[in-house]
C-alpha positions as a printed NumPy array, in Angstrom:
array([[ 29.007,   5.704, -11.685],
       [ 26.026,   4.83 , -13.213],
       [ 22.643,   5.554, -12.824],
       [ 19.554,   2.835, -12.495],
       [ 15.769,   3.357, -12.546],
       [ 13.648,   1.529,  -9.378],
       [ 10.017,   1.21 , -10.93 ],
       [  8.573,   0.698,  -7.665],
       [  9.667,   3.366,  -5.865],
       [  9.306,   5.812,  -8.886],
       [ 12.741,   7.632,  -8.922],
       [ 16.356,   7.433,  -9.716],
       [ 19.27 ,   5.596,  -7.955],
       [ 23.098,   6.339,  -8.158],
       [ 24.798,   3.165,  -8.316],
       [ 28.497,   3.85 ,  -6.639],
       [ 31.521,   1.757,  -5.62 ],
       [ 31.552,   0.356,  -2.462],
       [ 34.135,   2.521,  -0.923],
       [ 32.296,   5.508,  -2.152],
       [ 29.171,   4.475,  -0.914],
       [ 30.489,   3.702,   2.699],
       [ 32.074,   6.979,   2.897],
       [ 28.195,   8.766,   1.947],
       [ 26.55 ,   6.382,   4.924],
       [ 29.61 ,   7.579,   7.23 ],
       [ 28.727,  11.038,   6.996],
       [ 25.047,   9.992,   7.534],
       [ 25.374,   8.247,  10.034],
       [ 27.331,  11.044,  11.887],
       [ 24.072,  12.908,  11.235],
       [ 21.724,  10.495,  12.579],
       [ 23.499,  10.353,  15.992],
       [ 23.544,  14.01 ,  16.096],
       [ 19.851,  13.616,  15.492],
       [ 19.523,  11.292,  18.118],
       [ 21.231,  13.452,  20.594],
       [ 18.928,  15.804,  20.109],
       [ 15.806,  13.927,  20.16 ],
       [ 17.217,  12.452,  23.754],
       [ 17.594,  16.16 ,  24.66 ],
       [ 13.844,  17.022,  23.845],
       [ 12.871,  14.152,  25.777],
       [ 14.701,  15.298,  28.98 ],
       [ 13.705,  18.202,  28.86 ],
       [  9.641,  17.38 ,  28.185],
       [  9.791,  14.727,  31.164],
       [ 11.045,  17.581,  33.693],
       [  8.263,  19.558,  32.483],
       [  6.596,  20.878,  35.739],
       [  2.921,  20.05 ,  35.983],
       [  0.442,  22.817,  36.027],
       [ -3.413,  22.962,  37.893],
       [ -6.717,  22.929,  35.268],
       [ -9.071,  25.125,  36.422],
       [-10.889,  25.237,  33.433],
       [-13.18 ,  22.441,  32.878],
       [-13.077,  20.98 ,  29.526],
       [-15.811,  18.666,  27.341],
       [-14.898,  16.536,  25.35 ],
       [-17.31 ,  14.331,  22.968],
       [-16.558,  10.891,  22.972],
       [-16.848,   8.07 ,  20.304],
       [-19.483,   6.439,  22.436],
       [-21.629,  10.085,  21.77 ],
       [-20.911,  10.672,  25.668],
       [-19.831,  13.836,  27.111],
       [-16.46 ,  13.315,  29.405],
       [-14.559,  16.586,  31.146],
       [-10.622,  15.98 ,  31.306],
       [-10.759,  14.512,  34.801],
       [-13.335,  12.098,  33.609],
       [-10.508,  11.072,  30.282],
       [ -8.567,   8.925,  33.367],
       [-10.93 ,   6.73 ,  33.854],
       [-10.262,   4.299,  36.994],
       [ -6.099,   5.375,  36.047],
       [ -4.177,   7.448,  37.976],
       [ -2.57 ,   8.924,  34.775],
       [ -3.529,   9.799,  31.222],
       [ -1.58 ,  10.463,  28.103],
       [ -3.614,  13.088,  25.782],
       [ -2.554,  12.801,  22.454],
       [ -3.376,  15.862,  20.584],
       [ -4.39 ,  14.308,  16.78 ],
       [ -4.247,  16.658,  14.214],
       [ -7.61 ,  16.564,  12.291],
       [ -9.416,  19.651,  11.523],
       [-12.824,  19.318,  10.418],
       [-12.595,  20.822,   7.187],
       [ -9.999,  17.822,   6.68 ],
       [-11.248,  14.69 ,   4.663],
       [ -8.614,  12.859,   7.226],
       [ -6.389,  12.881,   9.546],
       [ -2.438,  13.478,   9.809],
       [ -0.516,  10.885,   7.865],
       [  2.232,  10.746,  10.589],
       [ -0.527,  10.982,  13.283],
       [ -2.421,   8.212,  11.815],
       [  0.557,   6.081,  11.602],
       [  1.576,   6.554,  15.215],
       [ -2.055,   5.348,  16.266],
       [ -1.955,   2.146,  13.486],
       [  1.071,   1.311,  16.115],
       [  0.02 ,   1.966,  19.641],
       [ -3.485,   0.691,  18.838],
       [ -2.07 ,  -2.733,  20.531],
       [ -0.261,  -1.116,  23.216],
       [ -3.041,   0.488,  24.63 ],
       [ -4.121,  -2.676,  26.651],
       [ -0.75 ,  -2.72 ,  27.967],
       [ -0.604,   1.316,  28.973],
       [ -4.256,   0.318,  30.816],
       [ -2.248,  -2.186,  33.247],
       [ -0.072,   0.197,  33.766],
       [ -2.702,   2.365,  35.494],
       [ -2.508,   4.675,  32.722],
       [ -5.153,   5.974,  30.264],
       [ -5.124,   7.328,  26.775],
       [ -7.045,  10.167,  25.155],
       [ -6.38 ,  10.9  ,  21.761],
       [ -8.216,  14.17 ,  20.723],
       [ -9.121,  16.045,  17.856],
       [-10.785,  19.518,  16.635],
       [-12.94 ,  17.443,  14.14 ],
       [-15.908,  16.145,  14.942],
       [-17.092,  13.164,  16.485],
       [-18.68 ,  11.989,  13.716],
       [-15.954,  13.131,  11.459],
       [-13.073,  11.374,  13.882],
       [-15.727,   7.661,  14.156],
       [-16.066,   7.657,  10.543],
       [-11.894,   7.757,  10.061],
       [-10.655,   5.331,  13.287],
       [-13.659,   2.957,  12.714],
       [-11.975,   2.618,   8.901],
       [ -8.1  ,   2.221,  10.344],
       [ -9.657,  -0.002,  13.401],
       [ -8.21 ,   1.702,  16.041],
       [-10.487,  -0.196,  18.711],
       [ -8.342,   0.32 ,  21.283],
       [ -8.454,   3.849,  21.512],
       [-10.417,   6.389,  23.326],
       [-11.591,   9.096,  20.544],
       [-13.047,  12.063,  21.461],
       [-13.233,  15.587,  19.944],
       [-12.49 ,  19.038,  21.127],
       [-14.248,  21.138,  18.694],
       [-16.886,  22.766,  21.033],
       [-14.138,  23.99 ,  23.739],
       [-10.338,  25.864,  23.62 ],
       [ -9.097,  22.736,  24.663],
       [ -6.72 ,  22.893,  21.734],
       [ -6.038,  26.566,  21.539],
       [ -5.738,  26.883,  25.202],
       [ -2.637,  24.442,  25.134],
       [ -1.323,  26.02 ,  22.186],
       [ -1.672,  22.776,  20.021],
       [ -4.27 ,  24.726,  17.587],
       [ -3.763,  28.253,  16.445],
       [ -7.013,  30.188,  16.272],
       [ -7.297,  32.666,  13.733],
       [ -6.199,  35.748,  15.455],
       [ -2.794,  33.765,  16.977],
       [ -2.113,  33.117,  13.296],
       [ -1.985,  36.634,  12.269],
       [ -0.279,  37.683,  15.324],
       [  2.381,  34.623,  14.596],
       [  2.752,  35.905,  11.102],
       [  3.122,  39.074,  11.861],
       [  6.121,  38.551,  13.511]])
């Protein structure tokens, strides 16, 4: 075996035998489907999700410095996909794996329109915060808007306010 050095990617490669290597992506690959197994078994279960009633009206700040409740995120659409962005405000930017999600469905989103469905993506930082970062990664596509004046995000358990992160780690 011997061992080779890939500048641009900054760390060290085994080089192997052929056999030896084929044996290493067997094994992975047993892993992957595993992994993919799963992931279909998340999915399942998150479609048969029941719905539940909002009673609670919500306000959201949009990138156009309007004020929209959660009804108003559908638009002229029957249904809406919220995606809950992570991006606090004491942040300088958003979630890398959040960001690169939204880099990809930026295009789709005409598509999801025409398919009588909106999308929300929303965020605890602030508007001006959020218009500063998607105006940069030209995500034109997408409706922005922020949550930080309501419990949007704590009510639906995608933010954890101070006193559900003690109780959490208390545990």
């Amino acid at each position: 075996m011997s061992t080779g050095k890939d500048n641009s990617c900054n760390y060290t490669v085994n080089v192997v035998s052929h056999d030896e290597w084929l044996k290493k992506r067997i094994e992975l690959l047993e892993k992957e489907k595993e992994l993919t197994k799963l992931q279909d078994e998340v999915t399942k279960q998150r479609l048969s999700l029941p719905c539940t009633k909002v009673d609670k009206e919500y306000i959201f700040e949009g990138h156009d410095n309007t004020n929209k409740t959660l009804n108003e995120l559908f638009g002229n659409n029957t249904q809406l996909v919220v995606y809950h962005f992570m991006f606090d405000e004491e942040w300088d930017g958003g979630c890398k794996s959040c960001s690169f999600m939204q880099d990809h469905l930026n295009g789709a989103i005409p598509h999801l329109n025409a398919k009588n469905v909106s999308y929300a993506l929303i965020a605890k930082a602030s508007i001006e915060k959020l218009k500063l970062f998607t105006d940069k990664r030209e995500w034109n596509n997408i409706n922005v808007y922020s949550s930080n004046k309501s419990d949007f995000n704590y009510d639906y358990h995608v933010s954890r306010s101070e006193e559900n992160k003690e109780k959490n780690e208390s545990k």
